[in-house]
Short mmCIF file of C-alpha atoms in Angstrom, two decimals:
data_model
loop_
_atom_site.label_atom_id
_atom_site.label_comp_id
_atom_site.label_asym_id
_atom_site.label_seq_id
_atom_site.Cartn_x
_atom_site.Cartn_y
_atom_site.Cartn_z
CA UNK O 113 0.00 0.00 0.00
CA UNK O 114 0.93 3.33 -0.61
CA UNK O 115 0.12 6.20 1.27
CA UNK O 116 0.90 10.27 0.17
CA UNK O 117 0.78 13.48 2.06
CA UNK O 118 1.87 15.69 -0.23
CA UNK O 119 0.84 17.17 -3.62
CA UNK O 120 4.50 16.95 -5.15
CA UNK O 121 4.39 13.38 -4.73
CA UNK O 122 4.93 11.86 -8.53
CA UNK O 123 2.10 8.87 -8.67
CA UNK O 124 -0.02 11.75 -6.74
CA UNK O 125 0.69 14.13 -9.73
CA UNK O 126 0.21 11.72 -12.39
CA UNK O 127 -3.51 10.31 -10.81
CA UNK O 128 -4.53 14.24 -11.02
CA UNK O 129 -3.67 14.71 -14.45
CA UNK O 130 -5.18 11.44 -15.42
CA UNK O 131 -8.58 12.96 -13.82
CA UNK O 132 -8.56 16.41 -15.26
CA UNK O 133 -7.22 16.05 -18.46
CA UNK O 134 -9.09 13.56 -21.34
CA UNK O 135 -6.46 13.72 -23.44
CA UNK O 136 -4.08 11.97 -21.22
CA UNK O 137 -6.18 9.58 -20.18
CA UNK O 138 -6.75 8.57 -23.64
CA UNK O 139 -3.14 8.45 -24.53
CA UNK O 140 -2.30 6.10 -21.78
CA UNK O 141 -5.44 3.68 -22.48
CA UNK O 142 -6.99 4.17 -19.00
CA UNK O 143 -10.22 5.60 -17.42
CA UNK O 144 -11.17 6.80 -13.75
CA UNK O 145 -14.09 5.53 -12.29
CA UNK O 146 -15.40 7.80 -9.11
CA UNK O 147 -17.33 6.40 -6.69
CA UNK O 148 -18.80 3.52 -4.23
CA UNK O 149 -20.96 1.72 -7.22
CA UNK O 150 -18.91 2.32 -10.09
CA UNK O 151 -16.05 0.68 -8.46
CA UNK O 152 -17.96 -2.06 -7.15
CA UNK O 153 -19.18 -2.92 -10.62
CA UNK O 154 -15.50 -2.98 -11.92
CA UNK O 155 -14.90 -5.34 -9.15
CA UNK O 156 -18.10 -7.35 -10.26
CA UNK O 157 -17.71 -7.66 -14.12
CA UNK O 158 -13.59 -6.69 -14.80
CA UNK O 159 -11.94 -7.43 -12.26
CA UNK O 160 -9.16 -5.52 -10.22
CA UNK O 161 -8.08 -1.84 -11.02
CA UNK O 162 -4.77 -1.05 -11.71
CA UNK O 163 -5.06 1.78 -8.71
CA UNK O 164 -7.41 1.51 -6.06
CA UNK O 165 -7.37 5.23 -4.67
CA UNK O 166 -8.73 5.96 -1.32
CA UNK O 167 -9.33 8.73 1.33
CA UNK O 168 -7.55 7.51 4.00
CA UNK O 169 -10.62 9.55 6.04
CA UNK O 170 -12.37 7.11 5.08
CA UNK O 171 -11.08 4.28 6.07
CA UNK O 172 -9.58 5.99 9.66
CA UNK O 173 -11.40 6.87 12.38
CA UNK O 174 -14.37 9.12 12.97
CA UNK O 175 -15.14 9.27 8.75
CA UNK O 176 -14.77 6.06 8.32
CA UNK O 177 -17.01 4.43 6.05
CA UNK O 178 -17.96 0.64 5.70
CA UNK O 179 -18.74 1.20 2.53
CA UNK O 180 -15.32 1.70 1.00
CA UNK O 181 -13.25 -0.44 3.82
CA UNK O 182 -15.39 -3.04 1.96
CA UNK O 183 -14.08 -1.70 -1.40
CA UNK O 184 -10.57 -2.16 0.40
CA UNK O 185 -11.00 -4.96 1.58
CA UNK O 186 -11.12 -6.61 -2.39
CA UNK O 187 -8.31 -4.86 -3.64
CA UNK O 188 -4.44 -6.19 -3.14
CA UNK O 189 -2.68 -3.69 -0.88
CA UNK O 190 -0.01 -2.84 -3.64
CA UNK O 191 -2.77 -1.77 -5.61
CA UNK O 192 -3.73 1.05 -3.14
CA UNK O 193 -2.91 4.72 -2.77
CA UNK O 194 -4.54 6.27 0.49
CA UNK O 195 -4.22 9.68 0.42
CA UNK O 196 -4.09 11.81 3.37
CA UNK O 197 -5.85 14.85 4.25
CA UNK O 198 -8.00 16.87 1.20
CA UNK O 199 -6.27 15.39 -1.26
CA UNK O 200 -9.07 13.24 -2.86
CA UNK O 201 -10.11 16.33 -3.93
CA UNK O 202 -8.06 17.33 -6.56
CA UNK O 203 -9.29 13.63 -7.89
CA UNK O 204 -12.96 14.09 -7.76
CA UNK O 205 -15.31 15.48 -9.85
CA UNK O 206 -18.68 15.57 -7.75
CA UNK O 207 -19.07 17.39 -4.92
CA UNK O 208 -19.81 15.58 -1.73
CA UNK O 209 -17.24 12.74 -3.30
CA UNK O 210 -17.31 9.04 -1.32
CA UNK O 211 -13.66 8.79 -1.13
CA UNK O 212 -12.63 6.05 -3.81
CA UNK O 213 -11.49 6.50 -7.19
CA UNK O 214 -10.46 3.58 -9.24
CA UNK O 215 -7.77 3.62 -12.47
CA UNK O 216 -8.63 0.90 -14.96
CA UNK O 217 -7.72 -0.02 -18.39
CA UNK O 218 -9.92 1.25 -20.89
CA UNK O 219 -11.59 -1.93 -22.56
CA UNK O 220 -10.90 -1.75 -26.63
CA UNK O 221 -12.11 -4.82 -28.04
CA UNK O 222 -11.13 -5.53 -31.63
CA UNK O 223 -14.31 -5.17 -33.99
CA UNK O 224 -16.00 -8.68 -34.90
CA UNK O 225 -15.44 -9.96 -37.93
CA UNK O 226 -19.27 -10.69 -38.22
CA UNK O 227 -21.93 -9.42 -36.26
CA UNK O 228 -23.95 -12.16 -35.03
CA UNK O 229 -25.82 -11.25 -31.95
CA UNK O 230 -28.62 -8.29 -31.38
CA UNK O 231 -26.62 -4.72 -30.92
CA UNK O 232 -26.88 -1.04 -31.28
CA UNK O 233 -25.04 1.64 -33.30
CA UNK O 234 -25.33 5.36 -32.08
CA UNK O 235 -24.78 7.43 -34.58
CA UNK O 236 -23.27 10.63 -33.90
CA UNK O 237 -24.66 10.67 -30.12
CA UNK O 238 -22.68 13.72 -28.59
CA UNK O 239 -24.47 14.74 -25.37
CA UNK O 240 -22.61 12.42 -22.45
CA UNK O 241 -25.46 11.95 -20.53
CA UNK O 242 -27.90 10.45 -23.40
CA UNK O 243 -24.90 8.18 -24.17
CA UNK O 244 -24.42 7.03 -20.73
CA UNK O 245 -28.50 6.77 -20.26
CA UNK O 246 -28.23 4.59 -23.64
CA UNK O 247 -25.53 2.20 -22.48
CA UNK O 248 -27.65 1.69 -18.94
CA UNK O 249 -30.71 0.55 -20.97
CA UNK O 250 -29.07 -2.06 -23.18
CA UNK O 251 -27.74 -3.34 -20.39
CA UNK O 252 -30.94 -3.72 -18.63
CA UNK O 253 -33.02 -4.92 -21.99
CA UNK O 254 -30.18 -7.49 -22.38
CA UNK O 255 -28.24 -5.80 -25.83
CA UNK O 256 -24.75 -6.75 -24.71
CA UNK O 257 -22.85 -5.55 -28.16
CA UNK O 258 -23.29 -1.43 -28.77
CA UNK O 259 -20.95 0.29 -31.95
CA UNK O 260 -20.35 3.97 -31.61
CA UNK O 261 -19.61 6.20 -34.26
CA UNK O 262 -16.51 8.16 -34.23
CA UNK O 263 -18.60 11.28 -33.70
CA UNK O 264 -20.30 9.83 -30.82
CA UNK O 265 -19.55 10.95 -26.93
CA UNK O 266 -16.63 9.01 -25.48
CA UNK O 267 -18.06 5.95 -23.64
CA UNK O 268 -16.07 5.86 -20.99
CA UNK O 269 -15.22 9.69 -19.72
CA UNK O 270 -16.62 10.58 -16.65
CA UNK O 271 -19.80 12.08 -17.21
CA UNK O 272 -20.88 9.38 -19.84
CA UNK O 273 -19.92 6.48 -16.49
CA UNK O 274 -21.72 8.54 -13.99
CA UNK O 275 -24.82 8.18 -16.30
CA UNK O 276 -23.96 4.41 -16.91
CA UNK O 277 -23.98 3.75 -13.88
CA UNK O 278 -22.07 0.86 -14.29
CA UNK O 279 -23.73 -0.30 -17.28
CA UNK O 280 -20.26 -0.38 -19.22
CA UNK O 281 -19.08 -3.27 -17.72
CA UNK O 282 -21.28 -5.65 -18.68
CA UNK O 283 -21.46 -4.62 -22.37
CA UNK O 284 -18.89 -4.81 -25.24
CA UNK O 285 -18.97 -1.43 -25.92
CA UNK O 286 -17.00 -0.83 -29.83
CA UNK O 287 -15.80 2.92 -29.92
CA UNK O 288 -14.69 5.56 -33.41
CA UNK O 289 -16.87 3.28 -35.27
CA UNK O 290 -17.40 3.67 -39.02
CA UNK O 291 -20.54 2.71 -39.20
CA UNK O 292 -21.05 2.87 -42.87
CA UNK O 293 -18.17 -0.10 -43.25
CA UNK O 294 -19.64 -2.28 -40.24
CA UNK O 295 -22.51 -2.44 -42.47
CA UNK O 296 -20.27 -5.08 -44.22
CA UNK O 297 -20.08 -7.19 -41.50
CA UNK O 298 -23.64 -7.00 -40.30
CA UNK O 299 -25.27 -11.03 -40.37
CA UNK O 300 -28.32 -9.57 -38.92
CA UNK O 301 -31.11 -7.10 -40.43
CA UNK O 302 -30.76 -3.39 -39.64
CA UNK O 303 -33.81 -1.23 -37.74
CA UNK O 304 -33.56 2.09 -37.96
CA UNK O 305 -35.84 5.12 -36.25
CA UNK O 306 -36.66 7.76 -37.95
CA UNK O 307 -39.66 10.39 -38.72
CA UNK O 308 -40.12 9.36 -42.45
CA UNK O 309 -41.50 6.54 -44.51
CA UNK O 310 -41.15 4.68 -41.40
CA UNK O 311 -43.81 2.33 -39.74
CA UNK O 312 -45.43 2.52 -36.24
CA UNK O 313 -43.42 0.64 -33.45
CA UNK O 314 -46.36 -1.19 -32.46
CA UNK O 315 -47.33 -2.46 -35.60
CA UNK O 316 -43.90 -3.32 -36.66
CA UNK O 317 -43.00 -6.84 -37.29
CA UNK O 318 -39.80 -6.94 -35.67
CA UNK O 319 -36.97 -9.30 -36.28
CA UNK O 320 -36.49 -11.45 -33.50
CA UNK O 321 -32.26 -10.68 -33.77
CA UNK O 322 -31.59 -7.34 -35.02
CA UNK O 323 -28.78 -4.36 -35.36
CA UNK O 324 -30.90 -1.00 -33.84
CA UNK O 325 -29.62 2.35 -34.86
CA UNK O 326 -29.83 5.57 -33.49
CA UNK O 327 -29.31 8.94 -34.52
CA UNK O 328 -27.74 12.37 -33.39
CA UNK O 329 -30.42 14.29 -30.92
CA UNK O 330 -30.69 17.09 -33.07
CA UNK O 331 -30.07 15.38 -37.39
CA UNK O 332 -31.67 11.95 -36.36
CA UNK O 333 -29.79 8.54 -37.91
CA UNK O 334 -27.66 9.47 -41.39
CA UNK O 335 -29.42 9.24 -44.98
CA UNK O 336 -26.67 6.01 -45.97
CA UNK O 337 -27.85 4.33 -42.38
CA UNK O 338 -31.50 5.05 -43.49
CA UNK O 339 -31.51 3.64 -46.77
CA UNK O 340 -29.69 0.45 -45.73
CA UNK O 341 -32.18 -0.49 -43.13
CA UNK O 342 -34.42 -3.89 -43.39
CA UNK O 343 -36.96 -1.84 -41.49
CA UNK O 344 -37.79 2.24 -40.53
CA UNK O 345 -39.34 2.07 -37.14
CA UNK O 346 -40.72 5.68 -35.50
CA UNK O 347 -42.13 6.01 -31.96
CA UNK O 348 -45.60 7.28 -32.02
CA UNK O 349 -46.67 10.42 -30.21
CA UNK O 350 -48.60 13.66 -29.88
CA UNK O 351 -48.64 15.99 -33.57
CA UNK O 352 -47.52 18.85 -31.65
CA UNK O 353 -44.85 17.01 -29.80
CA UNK O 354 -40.90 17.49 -30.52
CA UNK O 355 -39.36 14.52 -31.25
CA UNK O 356 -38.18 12.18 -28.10
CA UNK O 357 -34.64 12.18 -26.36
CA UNK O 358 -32.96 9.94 -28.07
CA UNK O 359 -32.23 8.31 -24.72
CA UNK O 360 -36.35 8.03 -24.10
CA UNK O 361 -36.45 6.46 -28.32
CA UNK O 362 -33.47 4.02 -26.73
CA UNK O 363 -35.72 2.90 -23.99
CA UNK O 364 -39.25 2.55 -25.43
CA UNK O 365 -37.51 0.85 -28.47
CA UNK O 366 -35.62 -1.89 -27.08
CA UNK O 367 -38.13 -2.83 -24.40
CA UNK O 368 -40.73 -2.62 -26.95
CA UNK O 369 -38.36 -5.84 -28.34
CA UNK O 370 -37.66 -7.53 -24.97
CA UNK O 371 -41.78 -7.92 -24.66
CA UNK O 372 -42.25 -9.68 -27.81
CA UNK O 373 -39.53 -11.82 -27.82
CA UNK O 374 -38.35 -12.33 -23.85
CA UNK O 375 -40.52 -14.45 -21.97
CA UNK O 376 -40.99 -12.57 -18.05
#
């Protein structure tokens, strides 16, 4: 275990630029996971961390919490950092932090040569919190594969895993995605939403294994996506209503699936 005081200390220095800056995180292939559940979904689905960071308040005394001595309690201690005093700080970006911040390997798993099994593509997805929203309900309606576009929100910075709430680690989640070319590789039919020439959800006859995809909140899914789709699928609704958060389309969508074709 290894414990710092100070804010000159070098692994202290590199764990804060790994949480402020994106950029390095991305160049050294590793994400920061803040929190109680994030980090005991890691534990759950991936495994160990390659730092377990703790506020040694936490674990000491008056502020201790069971919580993350639990949390502790999983980890090898020469994979912990306790850090004295307010130095969890600098690390956290929530206010009223729980004192654990995990550094893991960003997962990149290779493309599949052939897409076999039910997915969804996000096309050009930017807000983080839609994209973290999206990744929480395929995980709950049991879509374990999900391709995003190269213009889609990061999967795995921090606002997009607060959202998840821990969603990521059960899914195979295939980032900077050109989803034009994974067309090629698609061994499954293609269901896209969209406004136009599209039929009702409801009266939809739905391939029992399918590739859904979803478009930017503002542009909807591509023309090229459109026009290679099996089926056009839109979300009835009001006249005078907008459109629906592409997060809420996510949700109605793939539950809409898990009825007809999941017993329970």
């Amino acid at each position: 275990m290894k414990r710092i005081a100070s804010r000159d200390n070098p692994l202290f220095k590199s764990l804060r630029k790994l949480t402020q800056a994106s950029q390095a995180r991305r160049e050294a292939g590793l994400s920061v996971l803040e929190g109680v559940h994030l980090c005991q979904a890691y534990l759950q689905w991936r495994g160990l961390p390659r730092h377990a960071v703790f506020d040694a308040r936490r674990l000491e005394g008056e502020r201790a919490s069971a919580e993350v001595m639990a949390l502790r309690d999983q980890v090898p201690a020469d994979r912990q950092v306790w850090l004295d005093g307010n130095l969890i700080d600098d690390l956290e970006h929530v206010q009223a932090g729980q004192g654990v911040v995990f550094v893991v390997e960003t997962p990149a798993p290779p493309l599949p040569e052939r897409v076999t099994q039910g997915c969804v593509l996000l096309d050009r997805v930017q807000d983080p919190g839609n994209v973290g929203a999206i990744l929480r309900t395929c995980a709950a309606a049991g879509v374990r594969h999900v391709f995003l576009s190269d213009e889609t929100a990061f999967a795995w910075s921090p606002k997009v895993l607060r959202s998840g709430q821990g969603a990521h680690f059960s899914l195979t989640i295939h980032e900077r995605v050109d989803l034009r070319a994974l067309l090629a590789r698609l061994d499954l039919p293609l269901v896209a939403t969209t406004l136009d020439d599209a039929v009702g959800l409801y009266q939809a006859a739905l391939p029992r294994h399918c590739a859904w995809v979803f478009g930017n909140e503002g542009q909807g899914v591509r023309a090229e996506l459109q026009a290679a789709a099996a089926l056009r699928v839109r979300i009835p609704q009001e006249p005078a209503a907008e459109s629906l958060n592409v997060g809420a389309a996510v949700a109605v969508c793939l539950f809409e699936h898990r009825r007809r074709f999941v017993p329970g």
